[in-house]
Amino acid sequence: VLARRKARLAPYDRALQKFQYGAALDAALAGGQPQVVASVLEELAARGGLTAALGGRDADGLVPLLDHLRKYIVEPRYARLLVGIAHRVIDIYAAVVGASAEVDEKLQQLQGRVKLEVALQADLRRLQGSLEPLLAASLGMPRG
């Protein structure tokens, strides 16, 4: 009879099992894989532990999260989730803005990235609005 080997869990899975939500998020962020971070964030939201995982962080704990948000907030696969997370982070830490220059800089970078994406989306909508009449006219004209 073969002995069954116990599956090795990732550090974020072990932390989730122990209900250490902040540690789980830190471990996922340290891995650098956006799909893992997204999965952990979704799991934290499902467990109702998102506020516990995001709150109570000092500048050193907040910087990796802000870096991840800045990098992947415009990625279509993660945008919806990360926009909600960014809102929650800003709500939690709005009162302490200005306490750390590094966190303020990361928040400015995140704001700049979001502004750039909003401007790009507006340009794309204008372009789409310009192309729709041309495409409709070309499809409606008889070929001959």
GROMACS .gro file of C-alpha atoms in nm:
model
  144
    1VAL     CA    1   0.000   0.000   0.000
    2LEU     CA    2   0.138   0.335  -0.100
    3ALA     CA    3   0.151   0.595   0.167
    4ARG     CA    4  -0.026   0.916   0.075
    5ARG     CA    5   0.189   1.221   0.089
    6LYS     CA    6   0.038   1.523   0.247
    7ALA     CA    7  -0.004   1.802  -0.003
    8ARG     CA    8   0.223   2.098   0.062
    9LEU     CA    9   0.022   2.415   0.088
   10ALA     CA   10   0.141   2.751  -0.030
   11PRO     CA   11   0.218   3.004   0.246
   12TYR     CA   12  -0.097   3.204   0.168
   13ASP     CA   13  -0.310   2.888   0.194
   14ARG     CA   14  -0.160   2.804   0.533
   15ALA     CA   15  -0.228   3.158   0.653
   16LEU     CA   16  -0.587   3.139   0.528
   17GLN     CA   17  -0.637   2.812   0.716
   18LYS     CA   18  -0.522   2.985   1.034
   19PHE     CA   19  -0.747   3.289   0.963
   20GLN     CA   20  -0.441   3.514   0.938
   21TYR     CA   21  -0.581   3.726   0.660
   22GLY     CA   22  -0.314   3.995   0.657
   23ALA     CA   23  -0.037   3.735   0.642
   24ALA     CA   24  -0.217   3.555   0.359
   25LEU     CA   25  -0.234   3.874   0.155
   26ASP     CA   26   0.131   3.953   0.229
   27ALA     CA   27   0.237   3.604   0.120
   28ALA     CA   28   0.038   3.632  -0.203
   29LEU     CA   29   0.187   3.975  -0.277
   30ALA     CA   30   0.538   3.842  -0.211
   31GLY     CA   31   0.484   3.572  -0.473
   32GLY     CA   32   0.441   3.831  -0.746
   33GLN     CA   33   0.176   3.638  -0.939
   34PRO     CA   34  -0.126   3.858  -1.010
   35GLN     CA   35  -0.366   3.566  -1.052
   36VAL     CA   36  -0.271   3.436  -0.705
   37VAL     CA   37  -0.318   3.780  -0.549
   38ALA     CA   38  -0.657   3.812  -0.719
   39SER     CA   39  -0.761   3.468  -0.593
   40VAL     CA   40  -0.655   3.549  -0.238
   41LEU     CA   41  -0.839   3.883  -0.250
   42GLU     CA   42  -1.153   3.711  -0.377
   43GLU     CA   43  -1.125   3.448  -0.105
   44LEU     CA   44  -1.079   3.716   0.160
   45ALA     CA   45  -1.387   3.898   0.031
   46ALA     CA   46  -1.588   3.574   0.040
   47ARG     CA   47  -1.479   3.509   0.398
   48GLY     CA   48  -1.551   3.866   0.506
   49GLY     CA   49  -1.187   3.920   0.596
   50LEU     CA   50  -1.095   4.182   0.341
   51THR     CA   51  -1.109   4.473   0.585
   52ALA     CA   52  -0.899   4.277   0.835
   53ALA     CA   53  -0.641   4.197   0.566
   54LEU     CA   54  -0.621   4.553   0.437
   55GLY     CA   55  -0.641   4.738   0.765
   56GLY     CA   56  -0.378   4.780   1.032
   57ARG     CA   57  -0.086   4.809   0.793
   58ASP     CA   58   0.209   5.035   0.838
   59ALA     CA   59   0.391   5.199   0.546
   60ASP     CA   60   0.606   4.890   0.485
   61GLY     CA   61   0.299   4.668   0.462
   62LEU     CA   62   0.103   4.910   0.247
   63VAL     CA   63   0.368   4.977  -0.020
   64PRO     CA   64   0.363   4.627  -0.180
   65LEU     CA   65  -0.018   4.642  -0.198
   66LEU     CA   66  -0.012   4.986  -0.359
   67ASP     CA   67   0.256   4.872  -0.603
   68HIS     CA   68   0.040   4.575  -0.703
   69LEU     CA   69  -0.266   4.797  -0.744
   70ARG     CA   70  -0.072   5.046  -0.956
   71LYS     CA   71   0.069   4.775  -1.178
   72TYR     CA   72  -0.244   4.568  -1.240
   73ILE     CA   73  -0.542   4.802  -1.192
   74VAL     CA   74  -0.566   4.863  -1.566
   75GLU     CA   75  -0.537   4.493  -1.655
   76PRO     CA   76  -0.885   4.392  -1.780
   77ARG     CA   77  -0.882   4.059  -1.595
   78TYR     CA   78  -0.825   4.224  -1.259
   79ALA     CA   79  -0.964   4.576  -1.306
   80ARG     CA   80  -1.305   4.525  -1.146
   81LEU     CA   81  -1.162   4.356  -0.838
   82LEU     CA   82  -0.869   4.593  -0.795
   83VAL     CA   83  -1.077   4.908  -0.838
   84GLY     CA   84  -1.290   4.794  -0.546
   85ILE     CA   85  -0.980   4.712  -0.344
   86ALA     CA   86  -0.829   5.053  -0.424
   87HIS     CA   87  -1.148   5.223  -0.306
   88ARG     CA   88  -1.140   5.027   0.017
   89VAL     CA   89  -0.770   5.103   0.076
   90ILE     CA   90  -0.831   5.474   0.021
   91ASP     CA   91  -1.130   5.466   0.258
   92ILE     CA   92  -0.926   5.292   0.528
   93TYR     CA   93  -0.612   5.504   0.499
   94ALA     CA   94  -0.754   5.845   0.399
   95ALA     CA   95  -0.707   5.978   0.751
   96VAL     CA   96  -0.334   5.902   0.755
   97VAL     CA   97  -0.241   6.042   0.414
   98GLY     CA   98   0.064   6.258   0.461
   99ALA     CA   99   0.214   6.047   0.739
  100SER     CA  100   0.453   5.865   0.506
  101ALA     CA  101   0.618   6.018   0.201
  102GLU     CA  102   0.661   5.676   0.041
  103VAL     CA  103   0.291   5.587   0.073
  104ASP     CA  104   0.192   5.930  -0.057
  105GLU     CA  105   0.417   5.880  -0.359
  106LYS     CA  106   0.262   5.538  -0.429
  107LEU     CA  107  -0.087   5.685  -0.401
  108GLN     CA  108   0.010   5.962  -0.645
  109GLN     CA  109   0.142   5.701  -0.888
  110LEU     CA  110  -0.179   5.502  -0.856
  111GLN     CA  111  -0.383   5.817  -0.918
  112GLY     CA  112  -0.175   5.901  -1.224
  113ARG     CA  113  -0.215   5.551  -1.364
  114VAL     CA  114  -0.593   5.562  -1.318
  115LYS     CA  115  -0.616   5.910  -1.474
  116LEU     CA  116  -0.417   5.791  -1.774
  117GLU     CA  117  -0.643   5.488  -1.817
  118VAL     CA  118  -0.959   5.701  -1.789
  119ALA     CA  119  -0.824   5.940  -2.056
  120LEU     CA  120  -0.736   5.646  -2.280
  121GLN     CA  121  -1.085   5.500  -2.241
  122ALA     CA  122  -1.240   5.837  -2.326
  123ASP     CA  123  -1.025   5.860  -2.641
  124LEU     CA  124  -1.127   5.509  -2.741
  125ARG     CA  125  -1.495   5.593  -2.693
  126ARG     CA  126  -1.457   5.903  -2.910
  127LEU     CA  127  -1.284   5.695  -3.176
  128GLN     CA  128  -1.557   5.434  -3.158
  129GLY     CA  129  -1.820   5.708  -3.195
  130SER     CA  130  -1.641   5.837  -3.505
  131LEU     CA  131  -1.608   5.494  -3.663
  132GLU     CA  132  -1.963   5.370  -3.605
  133PRO     CA  133  -2.128   5.596  -3.868
  134LEU     CA  134  -1.857   5.510  -4.120
  135LEU     CA  135  -1.898   5.138  -4.062
  136ALA     CA  136  -2.277   5.163  -4.075
  137ALA     CA  137  -2.259   5.357  -4.400
  138SER     CA  138  -2.015   5.113  -4.558
  139LEU     CA  139  -2.224   4.813  -4.460
  140GLY     CA  140  -2.546   4.975  -4.577
  141MET     CA  141  -2.421   5.074  -4.923
  142PRO     CA  142  -2.486   4.834  -5.210
  143ARG     CA  143  -2.178   4.694  -5.371
  144GLY     CA  144  -2.153   4.710  -5.739
   0.00000   0.00000   0.00000
